[in-house]
XYZ file of C-alpha atoms in Angstrom:
568
model
C 109.006 60.699 -220.585
C 107.498 64.039 -219.904
C 104.522 62.889 -218.225
C 105.439 61.585 -215.016
C 108.204 64.252 -213.831
C 105.721 67.165 -214.595
C 102.658 65.324 -213.050
C 104.944 64.512 -209.988
C 105.975 68.221 -209.659
C 102.635 69.679 -209.606
C 101.349 67.210 -207.368
C 104.249 67.922 -204.676
C 103.617 71.764 -205.041
C 99.850 71.338 -204.641
C 100.146 68.666 -201.804
C 102.895 70.914 -199.990
C 101.009 74.116 -200.487
C 97.597 72.860 -199.298
C 99.261 70.870 -196.463
C 101.087 74.035 -195.167
C 97.826 76.023 -195.458
C 95.089 73.937 -193.779
C 97.075 71.234 -191.665
C 100.436 72.497 -190.425
C 100.277 74.330 -187.248
C 101.118 77.928 -188.205
C 100.147 81.233 -187.573
C 98.428 83.593 -190.260
C 101.727 85.465 -191.235
C 103.417 82.175 -192.072
C 100.385 81.314 -194.666
C 102.264 83.492 -197.042
C 105.110 81.138 -197.222
C 102.573 78.421 -198.303
C 100.349 80.428 -200.861
C 103.015 80.645 -203.449
C 103.399 76.930 -203.590
C 99.829 76.283 -203.669
C 99.460 78.682 -206.643
C 102.215 77.325 -208.487
C 100.249 73.873 -208.412
C 97.283 75.454 -209.527
C 99.114 77.024 -212.674
C 100.788 73.816 -213.467
C 97.225 72.158 -213.366
C 95.918 75.077 -215.755
C 98.876 74.552 -218.050
C 98.215 70.993 -218.588
C 94.823 72.217 -220.497
C 96.348 75.111 -222.228
C 96.405 75.647 -225.822
C 100.037 76.266 -225.937
C 102.219 73.224 -226.797
C 105.150 74.613 -224.654
C 102.908 74.930 -221.499
C 101.450 71.641 -221.730
C 104.962 69.808 -222.020
C 106.564 72.047 -219.532
C 104.112 73.442 -217.240
C 105.116 76.164 -214.952
C 108.529 76.677 -216.077
C 107.341 77.123 -219.703
C 106.129 80.508 -218.775
C 109.722 81.470 -218.646
C 109.840 81.519 -222.537
C 106.738 83.680 -222.881
C 108.106 86.031 -219.993
C 111.389 86.455 -222.110
C 109.440 86.811 -225.399
C 107.440 89.636 -223.618
C 110.832 91.492 -222.488
C 112.706 90.917 -225.941
C 112.181 94.024 -227.711
C 113.250 96.172 -224.464
C 116.108 93.865 -224.038
C 117.291 94.269 -227.627
C 117.027 98.008 -227.667
C 118.506 98.848 -224.361
C 121.262 96.132 -224.231
C 122.075 94.308 -227.233
C 121.280 96.853 -230.251
C 124.246 98.628 -231.811
C 124.102 102.641 -232.365
C 123.233 102.018 -236.261
C 121.383 98.679 -236.415
C 117.664 99.423 -235.047
C 114.762 99.811 -236.960
C 112.787 101.371 -238.306
C 115.216 104.244 -236.635
C 118.520 103.513 -235.201
C 119.609 104.658 -232.102
C 122.214 107.126 -233.555
C 119.459 108.695 -235.413
C 117.142 108.975 -232.273
C 120.116 110.413 -230.449
C 120.747 113.358 -232.864
C 117.074 113.885 -232.962
C 117.047 114.273 -229.228
C 119.915 116.486 -229.301
C 118.559 118.956 -231.672
C 115.121 118.860 -230.110
C 116.672 119.741 -226.710
C 118.947 122.328 -228.074
C 122.107 120.477 -227.367
C 125.284 119.972 -229.624
C 124.871 117.062 -232.323
C 128.575 116.784 -233.079
C 130.197 113.127 -232.636
C 133.667 112.621 -231.558
C 136.449 110.003 -232.726
C 135.033 109.607 -236.316
C 131.862 107.764 -237.778
C 130.271 104.730 -236.375
C 129.101 103.461 -239.276
C 130.218 100.692 -241.848
C 131.756 102.935 -244.639
C 131.753 99.876 -246.828
C 128.261 98.822 -246.492
C 126.343 98.601 -249.580
C 123.656 101.294 -250.225
C 125.439 103.824 -247.822
C 124.859 107.473 -248.432
C 127.395 109.771 -249.522
C 127.590 113.197 -250.977
C 130.592 115.041 -252.393
C 131.780 118.452 -250.894
C 133.053 121.201 -253.135
C 136.542 122.684 -252.759
C 135.023 126.219 -252.464
C 132.022 126.029 -250.212
C 129.140 128.261 -250.628
C 126.938 130.262 -247.991
C 123.336 129.228 -248.902
C 120.848 132.244 -248.405
C 118.574 131.489 -245.443
C 115.579 132.378 -247.861
C 116.100 129.182 -249.597
C 114.538 127.478 -246.387
C 111.299 128.481 -247.998
C 109.550 127.765 -251.145
C 106.147 129.010 -252.742
C 103.773 126.552 -253.373
C 100.782 127.120 -255.957
C 100.652 126.852 -259.659
C 99.091 129.412 -262.038
C 95.568 128.141 -261.160
C 96.068 128.702 -257.562
C 94.885 132.296 -256.164
C 96.367 132.079 -252.661
C 99.735 130.342 -252.945
C 101.683 129.547 -249.713
C 105.102 130.432 -248.912
C 105.962 126.919 -247.229
C 108.972 125.859 -245.038
C 111.231 123.209 -246.843
C 110.439 120.710 -243.769
C 106.922 120.610 -242.419
C 105.022 118.062 -240.008
C 103.722 115.209 -241.958
C 100.127 113.646 -241.890
C 99.300 112.426 -238.381
C 95.647 112.650 -237.096
C 93.979 113.490 -234.142
C 92.877 109.999 -232.891
C 96.125 108.258 -234.001
C 97.897 110.966 -231.746
C 96.591 112.420 -228.538
C 95.189 115.507 -227.883
C 98.100 116.975 -226.111
C 100.554 115.620 -228.834
C 98.625 117.393 -231.686
C 98.677 120.608 -229.439
C 102.198 120.445 -228.990
C 103.026 119.754 -232.506
C 100.954 122.663 -233.657
C 102.172 125.245 -231.130
C 105.803 124.396 -232.328
C 104.773 124.713 -236.127
C 103.357 128.359 -235.081
C 106.667 129.212 -233.172
C 108.694 127.917 -235.919
C 106.765 129.339 -238.773
C 105.989 125.876 -240.414
C 102.940 123.694 -241.338
C 101.430 120.769 -239.773
C 99.455 118.254 -241.883
C 96.291 117.394 -240.362
C 96.104 113.615 -241.454
C 92.825 112.164 -242.482
C 91.351 112.663 -238.945
C 89.943 116.184 -239.965
C 90.611 119.397 -238.156
C 90.320 119.108 -234.372
C 90.024 121.735 -231.710
C 93.756 120.700 -230.839
C 94.814 121.686 -234.405
C 93.293 125.031 -233.949
C 94.076 125.978 -230.211
C 97.445 127.899 -231.232
C 96.543 128.553 -234.791
C 99.680 126.966 -236.526
C 99.256 126.809 -240.112
C 97.478 123.592 -241.348
C 97.715 121.309 -244.565
C 94.159 119.894 -244.434
C 94.014 116.219 -245.671
C 90.922 114.830 -247.453
C 90.913 111.271 -247.569
C 88.365 108.672 -248.731
C 86.374 109.157 -245.490
C 85.802 112.884 -246.004
C 86.223 113.339 -242.121
C 85.166 116.786 -241.122
C 83.398 117.285 -244.154
C 81.033 114.248 -244.818
C 77.258 113.850 -244.727
C 75.519 111.324 -242.779
C 75.975 108.591 -245.543
C 79.762 109.405 -245.535
C 80.003 111.178 -248.841
C 81.784 114.383 -249.413
C 79.856 117.794 -248.070
C 81.030 120.511 -250.316
C 79.214 123.072 -247.725
C 80.990 121.668 -244.776
C 84.215 121.429 -246.612
C 84.008 125.330 -247.796
C 83.438 126.675 -244.377
C 86.598 125.024 -242.830
C 88.806 125.388 -245.958
C 88.164 129.234 -246.246
C 89.442 129.544 -242.345
C 92.880 131.446 -242.474
C 94.680 128.796 -240.648
C 94.095 126.210 -243.575
C 97.027 127.105 -245.909
C 96.749 123.988 -248.538
C 94.312 120.974 -249.277
C 95.808 117.530 -249.754
C 93.758 114.848 -251.379
C 94.845 111.397 -249.955
C 95.017 108.830 -252.518
C 97.090 106.402 -250.893
C 99.910 106.087 -247.987
C 102.963 104.294 -247.788
C 102.098 102.281 -244.607
C 99.394 100.509 -246.425
C 98.754 101.534 -250.065
C 95.581 100.800 -251.862
C 94.204 99.178 -248.311
C 91.968 101.786 -246.635
C 92.198 102.582 -242.808
C 90.726 101.805 -239.533
C 90.765 103.695 -236.129
C 89.835 101.395 -233.589
C 86.657 101.899 -231.663
C 88.473 101.950 -228.454
C 90.001 105.165 -229.573
C 86.927 106.689 -230.719
C 85.772 108.842 -227.741
C 83.520 111.636 -227.805
C 85.932 114.203 -229.144
C 87.226 112.275 -231.942
C 83.616 111.260 -232.861
C 82.810 114.991 -233.203
C 85.640 116.076 -235.076
C 85.382 112.986 -237.527
C 81.753 112.990 -237.791
C 81.211 109.547 -236.721
C 79.510 107.438 -233.829
C 81.221 107.155 -230.411
C 83.014 103.537 -229.515
C 82.655 102.266 -233.323
C 85.377 101.262 -235.571
C 86.053 104.328 -237.921
C 86.660 103.110 -241.407
C 88.174 104.875 -244.501
C 87.459 103.083 -247.768
C 90.149 102.161 -249.922
C 89.071 104.202 -252.868
C 87.338 107.713 -253.168
C 83.673 107.807 -253.731
C 83.978 111.064 -255.467
C 86.094 109.859 -258.527
C 87.402 106.924 -260.306
C 89.258 108.246 -263.350
C 92.097 110.479 -263.732
C 90.162 113.130 -265.622
C 87.618 112.911 -262.521
C 90.306 113.546 -260.142
C 91.632 116.517 -261.990
C 88.010 117.854 -261.689
C 87.761 117.174 -257.882
C 91.037 119.114 -257.539
C 89.351 122.053 -259.431
C 86.286 121.696 -257.122
C 88.186 121.762 -253.904
C 90.236 124.801 -255.170
C 87.175 126.737 -256.038
C 85.343 125.736 -252.690
C 88.548 126.633 -250.782
C 88.790 130.335 -252.409
C 91.958 129.422 -254.639
C 94.220 127.900 -252.002
C 96.862 125.330 -253.169
C 95.288 121.863 -253.665
C 97.575 118.744 -254.257
C 97.384 114.965 -253.998
C 99.290 112.386 -251.734
C 100.029 109.240 -253.063
C 102.273 106.002 -252.659
C 103.439 105.307 -256.466
C 102.646 101.989 -257.904
C 102.807 101.560 -261.496
C 104.592 104.366 -263.613
C 101.598 104.527 -266.025
C 99.209 105.594 -263.352
C 101.335 108.761 -262.812
C 101.590 109.141 -266.658
C 97.557 108.680 -266.639
C 97.499 111.709 -264.516
C 99.667 113.800 -266.487
C 97.516 112.957 -269.542
C 94.646 114.137 -267.711
C 96.260 117.401 -266.638
C 96.713 117.973 -270.502
C 93.418 116.779 -271.487
C 91.366 118.923 -268.783
C 93.534 121.805 -268.279
C 93.721 121.215 -264.539
C 96.508 120.427 -262.585
C 97.179 120.086 -258.856
C 99.607 122.596 -257.009
C 101.488 120.140 -255.500
C 102.130 116.174 -255.110
C 103.237 114.774 -251.943
C 105.065 111.442 -252.772
C 104.742 108.907 -249.594
C 107.303 106.102 -249.433
C 106.362 102.286 -249.251
C 108.725 102.267 -246.183
C 105.475 102.757 -244.031
C 104.987 105.628 -241.233
C 103.227 106.359 -238.258
C 99.709 104.776 -239.712
C 99.554 101.127 -238.485
C 98.664 98.700 -241.249
C 99.231 94.994 -242.220
C 102.575 93.979 -241.985
C 102.982 92.552 -245.372
C 101.692 95.909 -247.123
C 104.217 98.010 -245.300
C 107.074 95.277 -246.406
C 105.970 94.426 -250.076
C 103.345 97.033 -251.410
C 104.147 100.030 -253.333
C 107.398 101.734 -254.522
C 109.924 103.193 -252.001
C 110.438 106.808 -251.774
C 113.981 106.918 -253.425
C 112.499 104.896 -256.489
C 109.220 106.739 -256.561
C 110.628 110.661 -256.649
C 112.732 110.578 -259.600
C 109.459 109.005 -261.716
C 107.179 111.696 -260.344
C 109.930 114.417 -261.305
C 110.529 112.889 -264.638
C 106.884 112.894 -265.506
C 106.204 116.277 -264.575
C 109.429 117.366 -266.528
C 108.274 115.415 -269.601
C 104.985 117.299 -269.880
C 106.602 120.540 -269.065
C 104.661 121.089 -265.955
C 107.621 120.668 -263.291
C 108.158 124.281 -262.695
C 104.518 124.778 -261.762
C 103.819 121.700 -259.631
C 105.822 121.254 -256.324
C 106.891 118.095 -255.294
C 106.756 117.060 -251.472
C 108.603 113.952 -250.148
C 106.918 112.061 -247.289
C 109.248 109.087 -246.434
C 111.184 108.432 -243.610
C 113.223 112.003 -243.461
C 114.809 112.191 -240.037
C 118.113 113.891 -240.567
C 119.729 116.653 -242.923
C 121.038 114.076 -245.330
C 117.629 112.595 -245.785
C 116.606 116.099 -246.803
C 119.619 116.565 -249.176
C 118.937 112.984 -250.730
C 115.369 113.805 -251.277
C 115.923 117.260 -252.862
C 118.566 115.547 -254.956
C 115.914 113.126 -256.288
C 113.245 115.657 -257.224
C 111.465 116.828 -254.205
C 111.092 120.636 -253.216
C 109.757 120.140 -249.798
C 110.065 117.341 -247.212
C 107.578 116.337 -244.649
C 108.551 114.305 -241.671
C 106.298 112.541 -239.183
C 108.034 110.281 -236.711
C 111.045 112.312 -235.864
C 108.600 115.026 -234.618
C 107.142 112.099 -232.514
C 110.524 111.655 -230.843
C 110.532 115.113 -230.071
C 107.582 114.860 -227.968
C 109.016 111.920 -226.132
C 108.177 108.960 -228.307
C 110.648 105.931 -227.531
C 109.729 103.844 -230.615
C 107.926 101.222 -228.262
C 105.610 100.335 -231.561
C 102.448 100.172 -229.567
C 100.808 102.957 -231.444
C 97.778 100.984 -232.500
C 97.207 99.587 -229.119
C 96.184 102.744 -227.209
C 98.787 101.953 -224.519
C 101.369 104.249 -225.794
C 103.785 104.325 -222.580
C 104.754 108.074 -223.513
C 101.353 109.265 -224.163
C 102.154 110.156 -227.619
C 99.928 107.756 -229.490
C 97.233 106.995 -227.273
C 93.651 108.436 -226.235
C 94.306 107.311 -222.681
C 94.218 110.738 -220.611
C 96.055 108.896 -217.929
C 98.968 108.219 -220.185
C 98.922 111.436 -222.542
C 98.860 113.988 -219.486
C 102.754 113.162 -219.241
C 103.296 115.317 -222.165
C 104.161 118.979 -221.215
C 102.778 120.978 -224.331
C 104.871 124.168 -223.723
C 108.283 122.404 -223.188
C 107.414 119.853 -225.898
C 106.418 122.588 -228.344
C 109.901 124.101 -227.985
C 111.419 120.646 -228.768
C 109.495 120.552 -231.982
C 110.726 124.062 -233.023
C 114.241 123.593 -232.305
C 114.458 120.046 -234.061
C 112.690 121.975 -237.250
C 115.259 124.714 -237.102
C 118.242 122.734 -236.366
C 117.669 120.328 -238.983
C 116.753 122.976 -241.687
C 119.873 124.784 -240.922
C 121.927 121.497 -240.896
C 120.470 120.752 -244.337
C 121.445 124.263 -245.769
C 124.746 123.771 -244.463
C 125.440 120.547 -246.335
C 124.123 121.913 -249.259
C 126.694 124.846 -249.017
C 129.389 122.254 -248.193
C 128.430 121.022 -251.959
C 129.024 124.309 -253.397
C 125.401 124.961 -254.279
C 123.068 127.701 -253.814
C 120.163 125.905 -252.651
C 118.162 122.856 -252.754
C 116.968 123.621 -256.288
C 120.286 122.957 -257.647
C 120.606 119.330 -256.518
C 120.525 116.409 -258.962
C 120.570 112.594 -258.566
C 124.403 112.938 -259.797
C 125.186 114.812 -256.509
C 124.819 111.411 -254.524
C 128.060 109.467 -254.873
C 128.657 106.212 -256.452
C 131.563 104.252 -256.003
C 133.079 100.825 -255.262
C 132.736 101.513 -251.476
C 129.591 103.267 -251.670
C 127.042 101.586 -253.960
C 124.187 103.978 -254.292
C 120.738 102.771 -253.288
C 119.331 105.289 -255.436
C 117.182 103.622 -258.088
C 118.205 104.763 -261.736
C 115.448 106.025 -263.770
C 116.066 107.397 -267.303
C 115.497 111.460 -267.005
C 113.538 113.064 -269.670
C 114.196 116.324 -271.427
C 111.663 119.352 -270.796
C 108.689 118.671 -273.424
C 110.034 115.181 -274.368
C 106.550 113.371 -274.039
C 104.908 116.333 -276.290
C 107.258 116.093 -279.115
C 106.563 113.122 -281.421
C 109.856 112.931 -282.810
C 111.526 113.090 -279.376
C 108.791 110.596 -277.979
C 109.954 108.226 -280.579
C 113.538 107.986 -279.246
C 112.394 107.510 -275.552
C 113.776 104.226 -273.940
C 111.139 101.451 -274.240
C 109.871 101.577 -270.738
C 108.842 105.390 -270.910
C 107.688 105.084 -274.790
C 105.365 101.996 -273.861
C 104.173 103.415 -270.794
C 103.462 106.817 -272.110
C 101.409 105.207 -274.996
C 99.265 103.080 -272.690
C 98.364 105.585 -270.129
C 95.277 107.036 -270.737
C 93.426 110.203 -269.061
C 90.254 108.444 -268.933
C 91.251 105.556 -266.682
C 93.615 104.049 -264.449
C 95.152 100.594 -264.889
C 95.052 97.673 -262.734
C 98.637 96.410 -263.949
C 100.763 96.048 -266.892
C 98.417 96.176 -269.929
C 95.742 95.295 -267.627
C 91.874 96.116 -268.082
C 90.493 99.753 -267.121
C 89.699 100.212 -263.372
C 85.817 100.072 -263.929
C 85.095 98.427 -260.389
C 87.136 97.931 -257.221
C 86.092 94.130 -257.259
C 89.060 91.480 -257.704
C 88.657 89.282 -260.313
C 90.914 86.089 -261.274
C 93.352 86.847 -264.050
C 92.129 85.756 -267.680
C 94.507 85.062 -270.469
C 94.744 88.541 -271.882
C 95.727 89.654 -268.193
C 98.340 86.784 -268.154
C 99.777 87.432 -271.355
C 100.256 91.116 -270.468
C 102.046 90.175 -267.407
C 104.605 88.404 -269.474
C 104.873 91.328 -272.019
C 105.598 93.756 -269.094
C 108.305 91.434 -267.664
C 109.792 91.376 -271.236
C 109.477 95.162 -271.336
C 111.078 95.633 -267.843
C 114.012 93.464 -269.261
C 114.321 95.698 -272.085
C 114.320 99.033 -270.021
C 116.923 97.602 -267.560
C 118.995 96.808 -270.834
C 118.697 100.455 -271.974
C 119.663 101.804 -268.624
C 122.825 99.610 -268.741
């Protein structure tokens, strides 16, 4: 049924087009009337041999389907998407970020546009007598008893984004904005580039498994190279990245198309080759070894704050690190908790969708673990997971954070339009590309002003909201300050809290809920576990689960049900 009409159409187009070009008396200018017909005929012939089923069955007209698919994201974003339905950031969020970045009013008329009955909607309770929060509450000191050079940090900083993932002009604008606003920029794992150093803004140097910027020719950690850079005054803190929310446990790769001469020199890798970060650190494989690596970096940096960044998986892994702190006497100065919601880092879609704990679930667990061993006041917790507005900061502080890091909102201040082409080197705004023809569109000075204004306005709004709740500062926020009710079912994961020192007192430990008691018993400072009741992490090779691991999985399911019953 399909064969005859389509062949007739293609034959007609070719015949008329070729006849018009070669045989009909016509002037050269009139050839343009016949060329499109002939071209469509050629396209039809090629479609009949295409690997796409639609084009083979519907030559020529089938291309309309692929044209509409190509335009679909733009059509949805600009014509059909509502103010609150977009993902990962909706239009309302982006409009507020844009208004704050440009110094415009972020007020909204005529009431909320959100569905107030939507399950998971965030809400806070105001106080009948609000307070005025001291502006000094916008700052917090990071650095425990083992740190000799603590850092006075803003409550809001720029999260990890590497030079290579972002363009040089984007990195420069972010750092200049951070210097003007007096807050910090996380370098990401791509090392300290000349663009980070150009304006002297405070830096958090992230050290990942590739050890970019402090590696030897074999890709292993180079202590001399690290010490030379870590002791520079611009570097305020060191962050060891164990995993990130976009792809926890996966490692990373910067495509060779982005690895130009500048990136190669910054990362100490070959030009034009894919730049890999292994999934695990070669320098340590146990919680105790991690603690000793932390102390090693602290000594090499001259006593600056050293912390870890992780996307939380099993609770027992966090408890294993807590036991390693107690056994070694060494502890990090801060822990950055990344959410499995993903972020600026590109990764496999299934990792972003299904691997790791989300930030609102992970934060209370990390907070409770540190409280349980009596270390919460000495170790700062940083939340790095989809922090865009003041309400996000309030929520993260209530769940256990001291500081918030944001990445994508700061990209919006540079002109990002959420085109989601960060990994293709074809970013239309020049933010996430190494193509100089695209990145030259970024006016560094004006975008740095946007960065500074957004930071200041969001931080001010956060303190205003905390004052509205009748509190003196972020440190007074607790999970119970996030409302629950029939119309606003909370999306905060309910995690049993622990009293200070509860995990150290034998009598109290016996009275813990099963989920905490069993995990505390199984956690070891000598190894990480692969899964509930699983074997020690002696290698990174995958093995098929045996009878013991299968039984352990079934036991874990029963324990989880008991834990849920305890919470109920």
